Amino acid sequence: MLALRLSLGAHPAVQLRRLLVATASAGTGFLLLSALGHALGHPDPSVSALRLAWCAAPLAATVYFAVAVARTDPGTRPRPGLSAIGLGPARLMAISALTTALSCLLGSALALLAFLQLRGDLTGMPVDGAATDFLAAGRPLPLPAALTLLALVPLTASVAVAMALRPREPVTGAPRAVHAYGRFGAYRRTAALESFGAYGRFGKQLAASARVRRTAGAAPERGGAAVLERDGAAAPGRDGAGDTPGSADGSGAGTVTDIPAPAAHTPPSGLPWGITVLAVGLAVEAFASRSGTGSPADRPAALLGLALACVGLALAGPGLTHLCGRMLQTARPGALRLLAGRVLMTEATRLGRPLGVVCAVTAAAYAMASLHEREDASSGPLVALGVLLVAGCTVATLLTAAVESRQARADTTAALRLLGAPTVTLRRAAALRAGVLLALFGPLSLVVAQLSAWPLTG
């Protein structure tokens, strides 16, 4: 009941994302039921198994999108004070999984109703046509098999959400910052405890003041800044100032607060592996093109090479995003390029992974479209539905990841506005990030798509 109440009382944008998950689940469920209907009308089990195997791509895309939507749900995000009423991290994870299952169950129910309507089980008037042999209108539909197939999407999506949002234990031996109020109410971040009288010891606060000055001076390098607060007012810290760490005028009566800002992390480790897998996939396709000009069913190495090329693009996405951020900060960057590049480097994994998946889907769709012109077009509507599902889910996942990245940078954006950064500068930085990513990933997707389609078309 709590998951249902959170689902019904969410923000309209959150409800829209959940409806998109339900729509993707409905499309995937319809494809699964179509594979079942084709198996009822055709005795050849190999062809039916191949149709069922082709449903794995829409299923994976739907689950991937459901996980991205669950990660951006503000209603199930851990917040202070929720553990006191029994809503700890584990309970919130279970609520997220149940909310995802409810959305997917709604889509599966819609898919079943649409399939029964087309078969004529509800109105007694089945749809006729040469391309509707997957409905098996003249045969009884096995309800247990249909319900089993429809349960795949809710079960897989809820398990994936539970695994993605499960509470993680802190790494043993890793330093952990302790936020506490120190002597005389001074707010500081320290993991070390002070003995009695250490606050007034000679040289104690001089060392702390030096650390604050180094933090403020290193702001362009690590993306941080120091703000000295007193009586509720904030003033940005200046490099080389002789202020004590407690106030803005040296009296030591205020508190020191670090403004969160984009910090550059280590580069993602998947770029070399992605380039290697991509090169191997293209090499396998080129080798398969020399074996003959038959259909790809006679040359499974060509399809294997296409799959490896797509996996390589997906693996290289975070590394390429991090590289774009580093390139923006070269050659004496200004504030705009520095901010845009640092955000790309920080969000390389969150944005690069779905961006690489979108590029992989684009290349695969182009290659399979050039191949589909030669094949039988009897299953054209189902192929179009599958391509639309995969492409739509991957693009929606990328947009959802952008929303998640914006939510993660909410404190940084508020701190920059507190320091006086104009809104136009933040928008220009976002446009610059989008332009750089499009300039790199767009031509890369086209090149890989052309190289992948050439061996398949013979």
Short mmCIF file of N, CA, C and O in Angstrom, two decimals, residues 280-403:
data_model
loop_
_atom_site.label_atom_id
_atom_site.label_comp_id
_atom_site.label_asym_id
_atom_site.label_seq_id
_atom_site.Cartn_x
_atom_site.Cartn_y
_atom_site.Cartn_z
N VAL A 280 37.88 -5.78 -32.63
CA VAL A 280 37.71 -7.22 -32.87
C VAL A 280 36.40 -7.49 -33.61
O VAL A 280 36.35 -8.32 -34.53
N GLY A 281 35.33 -6.80 -33.21
CA GLY A 281 34.06 -7.00 -33.90
C GLY A 281 34.11 -6.62 -35.36
O GLY A 281 33.60 -7.34 -36.23
N LEU A 282 34.71 -5.48 -35.67
CA LEU A 282 34.84 -5.07 -37.07
C LEU A 282 35.72 -6.02 -37.85
O LEU A 282 35.47 -6.32 -39.04
N ALA A 283 36.77 -6.54 -37.21
CA ALA A 283 37.65 -7.51 -37.89
C ALA A 283 36.91 -8.81 -38.17
O ALA A 283 37.07 -9.41 -39.24
N VAL A 284 36.08 -9.25 -37.22
CA VAL A 284 35.30 -10.48 -37.44
C VAL A 284 34.31 -10.29 -38.57
O VAL A 284 34.12 -11.18 -39.42
N GLU A 285 33.68 -9.12 -38.65
CA GLU A 285 32.77 -8.86 -39.76
C GLU A 285 33.49 -8.82 -41.10
O GLU A 285 32.99 -9.35 -42.10
N ALA A 286 34.66 -8.20 -41.12
CA ALA A 286 35.42 -8.15 -42.37
C ALA A 286 35.86 -9.54 -42.80
O ALA A 286 35.85 -9.87 -44.00
N PHE A 287 36.23 -10.38 -41.84
CA PHE A 287 36.62 -11.75 -42.19
C PHE A 287 35.42 -12.55 -42.67
O PHE A 287 35.54 -13.38 -43.58
N ALA A 288 34.24 -12.31 -42.07
CA ALA A 288 33.05 -13.05 -42.49
C ALA A 288 32.59 -12.63 -43.87
O ALA A 288 31.98 -13.43 -44.59
N SER A 289 32.87 -11.38 -44.28
CA SER A 289 32.45 -10.94 -45.61
C SER A 289 33.23 -11.62 -46.71
O SER A 289 32.78 -11.65 -47.87
N ARG A 290 34.40 -12.20 -46.41
CA ARG A 290 35.20 -12.88 -47.42
C ARG A 290 34.75 -14.32 -47.65
O ARG A 290 35.19 -14.96 -48.60
N SER A 291 33.89 -14.84 -46.77
CA SER A 291 33.50 -16.24 -46.87
C SER A 291 32.39 -16.49 -47.87
O SER A 291 32.06 -17.62 -48.16
N GLY A 292 31.75 -15.43 -48.38
CA GLY A 292 30.69 -15.61 -49.37
C GLY A 292 29.73 -14.46 -49.32
O GLY A 292 29.85 -13.52 -48.54
N THR A 293 28.71 -14.54 -50.19
CA THR A 293 27.70 -13.48 -50.28
C THR A 293 26.32 -14.02 -49.93
O THR A 293 25.32 -13.52 -50.43
N GLY A 294 26.25 -15.03 -49.11
CA GLY A 294 24.96 -15.57 -48.70
C GLY A 294 24.31 -14.69 -47.65
O GLY A 294 24.77 -13.62 -47.31
N SER A 295 23.21 -15.19 -47.15
CA SER A 295 22.49 -14.44 -46.11
C SER A 295 23.26 -14.51 -44.81
O SER A 295 24.05 -15.43 -44.58
N PRO A 296 23.04 -13.58 -43.90
CA PRO A 296 23.72 -13.63 -42.61
C PRO A 296 23.40 -14.87 -41.80
O PRO A 296 24.14 -15.22 -40.89
N ALA A 297 22.25 -15.54 -42.09
CA ALA A 297 21.97 -16.80 -41.40
C ALA A 297 22.99 -17.86 -41.76
O ALA A 297 23.30 -18.75 -40.96
N ASP A 298 23.55 -17.78 -42.99
CA ASP A 298 24.63 -18.70 -43.38
C ASP A 298 25.98 -18.23 -42.89
O ASP A 298 26.95 -18.97 -42.98
N ARG A 299 26.07 -16.99 -42.41
CA ARG A 299 27.32 -16.44 -41.89
C ARG A 299 27.09 -15.88 -40.50
O ARG A 299 26.97 -14.67 -40.32
N PRO A 300 26.99 -16.71 -39.50
CA PRO A 300 26.73 -16.18 -38.15
C PRO A 300 27.89 -15.35 -37.62
O PRO A 300 27.71 -14.58 -36.68
N ALA A 301 29.09 -15.49 -38.22
CA ALA A 301 30.22 -14.68 -37.75
C ALA A 301 29.97 -13.20 -38.00
O ALA A 301 30.45 -12.35 -37.24
N ALA A 302 29.21 -12.89 -39.07
CA ALA A 302 28.91 -11.48 -39.34
C ALA A 302 28.04 -10.89 -38.24
O ALA A 302 28.27 -9.77 -37.77
N LEU A 303 27.02 -11.64 -37.80
CA LEU A 303 26.17 -11.16 -36.70
C LEU A 303 26.96 -11.10 -35.39
O LEU A 303 26.74 -10.20 -34.57
N LEU A 304 27.88 -12.05 -35.19
CA LEU A 304 28.71 -12.01 -33.99
C LEU A 304 29.61 -10.78 -33.99
O LEU A 304 29.79 -10.12 -32.96
N GLY A 305 30.17 -10.44 -35.15
CA GLY A 305 30.99 -9.25 -35.24
C GLY A 305 30.20 -7.98 -34.98
O GLY A 305 30.68 -7.05 -34.32
N LEU A 306 28.94 -7.93 -35.47
CA LEU A 306 28.09 -6.77 -35.20
C LEU A 306 27.80 -6.65 -33.71
O LEU A 306 27.83 -5.54 -33.15
N ALA A 307 27.52 -7.77 -33.06
CA ALA A 307 27.27 -7.74 -31.62
C ALA A 307 28.50 -7.27 -30.85
O ALA A 307 28.40 -6.47 -29.90
N LEU A 308 29.69 -7.74 -31.25
CA LEU A 308 30.91 -7.30 -30.57
C LEU A 308 31.17 -5.82 -30.79
O LEU A 308 31.61 -5.12 -29.86
N ALA A 309 30.89 -5.34 -31.99
CA ALA A 309 31.08 -3.91 -32.25
C ALA A 309 30.15 -3.06 -31.39
O ALA A 309 30.55 -2.02 -30.84
N CYS A 310 28.91 -3.50 -31.22
CA CYS A 310 27.97 -2.75 -30.38
C CYS A 310 28.39 -2.79 -28.92
O CYS A 310 28.31 -1.77 -28.21
N VAL A 311 28.86 -3.93 -28.45
CA VAL A 311 29.33 -4.03 -27.07
C VAL A 311 30.55 -3.13 -26.87
O VAL A 311 30.69 -2.47 -25.82
N GLY A 312 31.43 -3.07 -27.84
CA GLY A 312 32.60 -2.19 -27.73
C GLY A 312 32.21 -0.72 -27.65
O GLY A 312 32.79 0.05 -26.86
N LEU A 313 31.20 -0.31 -28.44
CA LEU A 313 30.73 1.07 -28.34
C LEU A 313 30.15 1.38 -26.97
O LEU A 313 30.40 2.44 -26.39
N ALA A 314 29.37 0.43 -26.44
CA ALA A 314 28.77 0.65 -25.12
C ALA A 314 29.84 0.73 -24.03
O ALA A 314 29.73 1.52 -23.09
N LEU A 315 30.89 -0.10 -24.13
CA LEU A 315 31.95 -0.08 -23.12
C LEU A 315 32.79 1.19 -23.20
O LEU A 315 33.28 1.69 -22.19
N ALA A 316 32.97 1.70 -24.42
CA ALA A 316 33.82 2.88 -24.60
C ALA A 316 33.11 4.19 -24.30
O ALA A 316 33.76 5.24 -24.26
N GLY A 317 31.79 4.16 -24.08
CA GLY A 317 31.04 5.39 -23.85
C GLY A 317 31.52 6.22 -22.68
O GLY A 317 31.79 7.42 -22.82
N PRO A 318 31.68 5.65 -21.46
CA PRO A 318 32.16 6.47 -20.34
C PRO A 318 33.56 7.05 -20.56
O PRO A 318 33.81 8.21 -20.23
N GLY A 319 34.46 6.25 -21.13
CA GLY A 319 35.81 6.76 -21.38
C GLY A 319 35.83 7.89 -22.40
O GLY A 319 36.57 8.86 -22.25
N LEU A 320 35.01 7.76 -23.45
CA LEU A 320 34.95 8.83 -24.45
C LEU A 320 34.33 10.10 -23.87
O LEU A 320 34.74 11.21 -24.21
N THR A 321 33.36 9.95 -22.99
CA THR A 321 32.77 11.12 -22.33
C THR A 321 33.80 11.82 -21.46
O THR A 321 33.90 13.06 -21.43
N HIS A 322 34.57 11.04 -20.72
CA HIS A 322 35.64 11.62 -19.90
C HIS A 322 36.68 12.31 -20.78
O HIS A 322 37.21 13.38 -20.42
N LEU A 323 36.99 11.73 -21.94
CA LEU A 323 37.93 12.35 -22.86
C LEU A 323 37.41 13.67 -23.41
O LEU A 323 38.18 14.62 -23.59
N CYS A 324 36.10 13.74 -23.67
CA CYS A 324 35.51 15.00 -24.12
C CYS A 324 35.66 16.09 -23.05
O CYS A 324 35.98 17.24 -23.37
N GLY A 325 35.44 15.72 -21.80
CA GLY A 325 35.63 16.70 -20.74
C GLY A 325 37.06 17.16 -20.61
O GLY A 325 37.32 18.35 -20.35
N ARG A 326 38.01 16.25 -20.79
CA ARG A 326 39.42 16.64 -20.72
C ARG A 326 39.82 17.53 -21.89
O ARG A 326 40.61 18.46 -21.75
N MET A 327 39.27 17.24 -23.07
CA MET A 327 39.59 18.07 -24.24
C MET A 327 39.03 19.48 -24.11
O MET A 327 39.61 20.44 -24.62
N LEU A 328 37.89 19.62 -23.43
CA LEU A 328 37.33 20.95 -23.23
C LEU A 328 38.22 21.83 -22.36
O LEU A 328 38.17 23.06 -22.46
N GLN A 329 39.02 21.22 -21.50
CA GLN A 329 39.82 21.97 -20.55
C GLN A 329 41.25 22.19 -21.02
O GLN A 329 42.09 22.64 -20.24
N THR A 330 41.55 21.89 -22.27
CA THR A 330 42.89 22.10 -22.78
C THR A 330 43.01 23.50 -23.39
O THR A 330 42.01 24.16 -23.68
N ALA A 331 44.24 23.92 -23.59
CA ALA A 331 44.57 25.18 -24.27
C ALA A 331 43.97 26.39 -23.57
O ALA A 331 43.12 27.11 -24.11
N ARG A 332 44.37 26.61 -22.30
CA ARG A 332 44.01 27.79 -21.53
C ARG A 332 42.49 27.99 -21.50
O ARG A 332 41.95 28.94 -22.10
N PRO A 333 41.76 27.12 -20.81
CA PRO A 333 40.29 27.24 -20.82
C PRO A 333 39.83 28.39 -19.94
O PRO A 333 40.47 28.77 -18.96
N GLY A 334 38.69 28.95 -20.31
CA GLY A 334 38.04 29.94 -19.48
C GLY A 334 37.11 29.29 -18.48
O GLY A 334 37.07 28.07 -18.31
N ALA A 335 36.31 30.12 -17.83
CA ALA A 335 35.40 29.60 -16.81
C ALA A 335 34.34 28.70 -17.42
O ALA A 335 33.96 27.68 -16.84
N LEU A 336 33.85 29.05 -18.62
CA LEU A 336 32.80 28.27 -19.25
C LEU A 336 33.29 26.88 -19.64
O LEU A 336 32.66 25.86 -19.32
N ARG A 337 34.42 26.82 -20.33
CA ARG A 337 34.96 25.51 -20.73
C ARG A 337 35.42 24.70 -19.54
O ARG A 337 35.30 23.47 -19.52
N LEU A 338 35.95 25.38 -18.53
CA LEU A 338 36.40 24.67 -17.34
C LEU A 338 35.23 24.02 -16.62
O LEU A 338 35.30 22.86 -16.21
N LEU A 339 34.12 24.75 -16.48
CA LEU A 339 32.96 24.20 -15.81
C LEU A 339 32.34 23.06 -16.61
O LEU A 339 32.00 22.00 -16.06
N ALA A 340 32.19 23.25 -17.94
CA ALA A 340 31.59 22.20 -18.77
C ALA A 340 32.46 20.95 -18.80
O ALA A 340 31.96 19.82 -18.70
N GLY A 341 33.77 21.13 -18.92
CA GLY A 341 34.65 19.97 -18.95
C GLY A 341 34.71 19.23 -17.64
O GLY A 341 34.72 17.98 -17.61
N ARG A 342 34.71 19.96 -16.53
CA ARG A 342 34.77 19.29 -15.23
C ARG A 342 33.48 18.50 -14.95
O ARG A 342 33.53 17.43 -14.35
N VAL A 343 32.35 19.03 -15.39
CA VAL A 343 31.09 18.29 -15.21
C VAL A 343 31.10 17.02 -16.04
O VAL A 343 30.67 15.95 -15.59
N LEU A 344 31.61 17.09 -17.27
CA LEU A 344 31.68 15.89 -18.11
C LEU A 344 32.60 14.84 -17.50
O LEU A 344 32.31 13.64 -17.55
N MET A 345 33.72 15.27 -16.94
CA MET A 345 34.62 14.32 -16.32
C MET A 345 34.01 13.69 -15.08
O MET A 345 34.20 12.50 -14.81
N THR A 346 33.25 14.48 -14.32
CA THR A 346 32.62 13.95 -13.12
C THR A 346 31.48 13.00 -13.45
O THR A 346 31.32 11.96 -12.82
N GLU A 347 30.67 13.35 -14.46
CA GLU A 347 29.51 12.55 -14.82
C GLU A 347 29.81 11.61 -15.98
O GLU A 347 28.88 11.22 -16.71
N ALA A 348 31.07 11.23 -16.18
CA ALA A 348 31.42 10.40 -17.33
C ALA A 348 30.74 9.05 -17.29
O ALA A 348 30.22 8.56 -18.31
N THR A 349 30.69 8.42 -16.14
CA THR A 349 30.08 7.09 -16.05
C THR A 349 28.57 7.18 -16.14
O THR A 349 27.93 6.37 -16.83
N ARG A 350 27.96 8.15 -15.47
CA ARG A 350 26.51 8.26 -15.45
C ARG A 350 25.95 8.61 -16.82
O ARG A 350 24.90 8.09 -17.23
N LEU A 351 26.62 9.50 -17.56
CA LEU A 351 26.14 9.90 -18.88
C LEU A 351 26.73 9.07 -20.01
O LEU A 351 26.07 8.85 -21.02
N GLY A 352 27.98 8.63 -19.83
CA GLY A 352 28.65 7.93 -20.92
C GLY A 352 28.09 6.55 -21.20
O GLY A 352 28.05 6.11 -22.36
N ARG A 353 27.64 5.85 -20.16
CA ARG A 353 27.13 4.50 -20.39
C ARG A 353 25.87 4.49 -21.25
O ARG A 353 25.81 3.79 -22.27
N PRO A 354 24.82 5.26 -20.91
CA PRO A 354 23.65 5.27 -21.82
C PRO A 354 23.94 5.91 -23.16
O PRO A 354 23.33 5.54 -24.16
N LEU A 355 24.88 6.86 -23.21
CA LEU A 355 25.24 7.45 -24.50
C LEU A 355 25.92 6.43 -25.40
O LEU A 355 25.64 6.36 -26.62
N GLY A 356 26.78 5.59 -24.84
CA GLY A 356 27.39 4.52 -25.63
C GLY A 356 26.37 3.50 -26.08
O GLY A 356 26.45 2.97 -27.20
N VAL A 357 25.38 3.21 -25.25
CA VAL A 357 24.32 2.28 -25.64
C VAL A 357 23.49 2.85 -26.79
O VAL A 357 23.11 2.12 -27.71
N VAL A 358 23.20 4.15 -26.75
CA VAL A 358 22.46 4.77 -27.84
C VAL A 358 23.24 4.68 -29.15
O VAL A 358 22.68 4.37 -30.21
N CYS A 359 24.53 4.93 -29.10
CA CYS A 359 25.36 4.81 -30.30
C CYS A 359 25.39 3.37 -30.81
O CYS A 359 25.32 3.12 -32.03
N ALA A 360 25.47 2.40 -29.90
CA ALA A 360 25.46 0.99 -30.31
C ALA A 360 24.14 0.61 -30.95
O ALA A 360 24.11 -0.10 -31.98
N VAL A 361 23.04 1.07 -30.40
CA VAL A 361 21.73 0.76 -30.97
C VAL A 361 21.57 1.43 -32.33
O VAL A 361 20.99 0.84 -33.27
N THR A 362 22.07 2.64 -32.48
CA THR A 362 22.00 3.33 -33.76
C THR A 362 22.77 2.57 -34.84
O THR A 362 22.27 2.37 -35.97
N ALA A 363 23.98 2.14 -34.52
CA ALA A 363 24.77 1.39 -35.49
C ALA A 363 24.11 0.07 -35.84
O ALA A 363 24.06 -0.33 -37.01
N ALA A 364 23.59 -0.65 -34.84
CA ALA A 364 22.95 -1.93 -35.10
C ALA A 364 21.67 -1.77 -35.91
O ALA A 364 21.38 -2.57 -36.80
N ALA A 365 20.89 -0.71 -35.61
CA ALA A 365 19.65 -0.49 -36.35
C ALA A 365 19.94 -0.16 -37.81
O ALA A 365 19.23 -0.63 -38.72
N TYR A 366 20.99 0.63 -38.05
CA TYR A 366 21.35 0.95 -39.45
C TYR A 366 21.78 -0.31 -40.20
O TYR A 366 21.38 -0.52 -41.35
N ALA A 367 22.59 -1.13 -39.55
CA ALA A 367 23.06 -2.35 -40.21
C ALA A 367 21.91 -3.32 -40.46
O ALA A 367 21.81 -3.91 -41.54
N MET A 368 21.02 -3.49 -39.49
CA MET A 368 19.91 -4.42 -39.67
C MET A 368 18.87 -3.88 -40.65
O MET A 368 18.19 -4.66 -41.31
N ALA A 369 18.74 -2.55 -40.75
CA ALA A 369 17.82 -1.98 -41.73
C ALA A 369 18.31 -2.24 -43.15
O ALA A 369 17.51 -2.57 -44.04
N SER A 370 19.59 -2.13 -43.39
CA SER A 370 20.13 -2.45 -44.71
C SER A 370 19.99 -3.93 -45.03
O SER A 370 19.86 -4.33 -46.18
N LEU A 371 20.00 -4.77 -43.99
CA LEU A 371 19.82 -6.20 -44.20
C LEU A 371 18.35 -6.55 -44.39
O LEU A 371 18.02 -7.44 -45.18
N HIS A 372 17.46 -5.86 -43.73
CA HIS A 372 16.04 -6.22 -43.76
C HIS A 372 15.42 -5.98 -45.13
O HIS A 372 14.40 -6.57 -45.47
N GLU A 373 16.03 -5.10 -45.93
CA GLU A 373 15.50 -4.86 -47.27
C GLU A 373 15.58 -6.11 -48.13
O GLU A 373 14.82 -6.27 -49.07
N ARG A 374 16.49 -7.03 -47.81
CA ARG A 374 16.64 -8.23 -48.61
C ARG A 374 15.78 -9.38 -48.09
O ARG A 374 15.59 -10.35 -48.80
N GLU A 375 15.36 -9.30 -46.85
CA GLU A 375 14.69 -10.42 -46.21
C GLU A 375 13.18 -10.35 -46.44
O GLU A 375 12.63 -9.41 -47.00
N ASP A 376 12.50 -11.36 -45.93
CA ASP A 376 11.06 -11.43 -46.03
C ASP A 376 10.43 -10.36 -45.15
O ASP A 376 10.77 -10.24 -43.98
N ALA A 377 9.48 -9.65 -45.72
CA ALA A 377 8.85 -8.55 -45.00
C ALA A 377 7.53 -8.95 -44.35
O ALA A 377 6.72 -8.09 -44.02
N SER A 378 7.29 -10.26 -44.16
CA SER A 378 6.03 -10.69 -43.56
C SER A 378 5.93 -10.27 -42.09
O SER A 378 4.84 -10.07 -41.58
N SER A 379 7.07 -10.18 -41.42
CA SER A 379 7.07 -9.78 -40.01
C SER A 379 7.48 -8.32 -39.86
O SER A 379 8.08 -7.95 -38.85
N GLY A 380 7.14 -7.50 -40.85
CA GLY A 380 7.52 -6.09 -40.81
C GLY A 380 6.97 -5.32 -39.63
O GLY A 380 7.72 -4.57 -38.98
N PRO A 381 5.67 -5.44 -39.29
CA PRO A 381 5.16 -4.68 -38.14
C PRO A 381 5.84 -5.04 -36.83
O PRO A 381 6.12 -4.16 -36.01
N LEU A 382 6.13 -6.31 -36.62
CA LEU A 382 6.79 -6.71 -35.38
C LEU A 382 8.23 -6.20 -35.32
O LEU A 382 8.72 -5.80 -34.27
N VAL A 383 8.91 -6.24 -36.48
CA VAL A 383 10.28 -5.72 -36.52
C VAL A 383 10.29 -4.22 -36.24
O VAL A 383 11.13 -3.71 -35.48
N ALA A 384 9.34 -3.52 -36.84
CA ALA A 384 9.25 -2.07 -36.59
C ALA A 384 8.95 -1.78 -35.12
O ALA A 384 9.52 -0.86 -34.53
N LEU A 385 8.07 -2.58 -34.51
CA LEU A 385 7.77 -2.38 -33.10
C LEU A 385 8.99 -2.65 -32.22
O LEU A 385 9.27 -1.91 -31.26
N GLY A 386 9.74 -3.72 -32.55
CA GLY A 386 10.94 -4.01 -31.78
C GLY A 386 11.99 -2.94 -31.89
O GLY A 386 12.60 -2.54 -30.88
N VAL A 387 12.22 -2.44 -33.12
CA VAL A 387 13.21 -1.38 -33.30
C VAL A 387 12.77 -0.10 -32.58
O VAL A 387 13.58 0.59 -31.94
N LEU A 388 11.48 0.21 -32.66
CA LEU A 388 10.97 1.40 -31.98
C LEU A 388 11.12 1.27 -30.47
O LEU A 388 11.48 2.24 -29.78
N LEU A 389 10.88 0.08 -29.94
CA LEU A 389 11.02 -0.13 -28.50
C LEU A 389 12.47 0.05 -28.05
O LEU A 389 12.74 0.75 -27.08
N VAL A 390 13.39 -0.60 -28.75
CA VAL A 390 14.79 -0.53 -28.35
C VAL A 390 15.32 0.89 -28.47
O VAL A 390 15.97 1.42 -27.55
N ALA A 391 15.04 1.54 -29.61
CA ALA A 391 15.53 2.90 -29.80
C ALA A 391 14.89 3.87 -28.81
O ALA A 391 15.56 4.72 -28.22
N GLY A 392 13.58 3.74 -28.62
CA GLY A 392 12.91 4.65 -27.69
C GLY A 392 13.37 4.47 -26.26
O GLY A 392 13.56 5.46 -25.54
N CYS A 393 13.57 3.22 -25.83
CA CYS A 393 14.01 2.98 -24.45
C CYS A 393 15.42 3.49 -24.22
O CYS A 393 15.72 4.05 -23.16
N THR A 394 16.30 3.31 -25.19
CA THR A 394 17.68 3.78 -25.00
C THR A 394 17.76 5.30 -24.99
O THR A 394 18.48 5.89 -24.17
N VAL A 395 17.01 5.95 -25.87
CA VAL A 395 17.00 7.42 -25.86
C VAL A 395 16.36 7.95 -24.58
O VAL A 395 16.85 8.91 -23.95
N ALA A 396 15.27 7.31 -24.14
CA ALA A 396 14.63 7.74 -22.89
C ALA A 396 15.55 7.48 -21.70
O ALA A 396 15.56 8.27 -20.74
N THR A 397 16.35 6.42 -21.74
CA THR A 397 17.31 6.17 -20.67
C THR A 397 18.38 7.25 -20.63
O THR A 397 18.79 7.69 -19.55
N LEU A 398 18.83 7.69 -21.80
CA LEU A 398 19.82 8.76 -21.86
C LEU A 398 19.25 10.05 -21.28
O LEU A 398 19.93 10.75 -20.50
N LEU A 399 18.02 10.38 -21.63
CA LEU A 399 17.40 11.60 -21.08
C LEU A 399 17.19 11.47 -19.58
O LEU A 399 17.36 12.45 -18.83
N THR A 400 16.82 10.28 -19.12
CA THR A 400 16.65 10.07 -17.68
C THR A 400 17.98 10.18 -16.95
O THR A 400 18.04 10.70 -15.82
N ALA A 401 19.06 9.69 -17.56
CA ALA A 401 20.38 9.85 -16.96
C ALA A 401 20.78 11.32 -16.88
O ALA A 401 21.44 11.74 -15.92
N ALA A 402 20.39 12.11 -17.87
CA ALA A 402 20.65 13.55 -17.80
C ALA A 402 19.89 14.18 -16.65
O ALA A 402 20.41 15.06 -15.95
N VAL A 403 18.65 13.73 -16.41
CA VAL A 403 17.89 14.24 -15.27
C VAL A 403 18.56 13.82 -13.96
O VAL A 403 18.66 14.62 -13.01
#
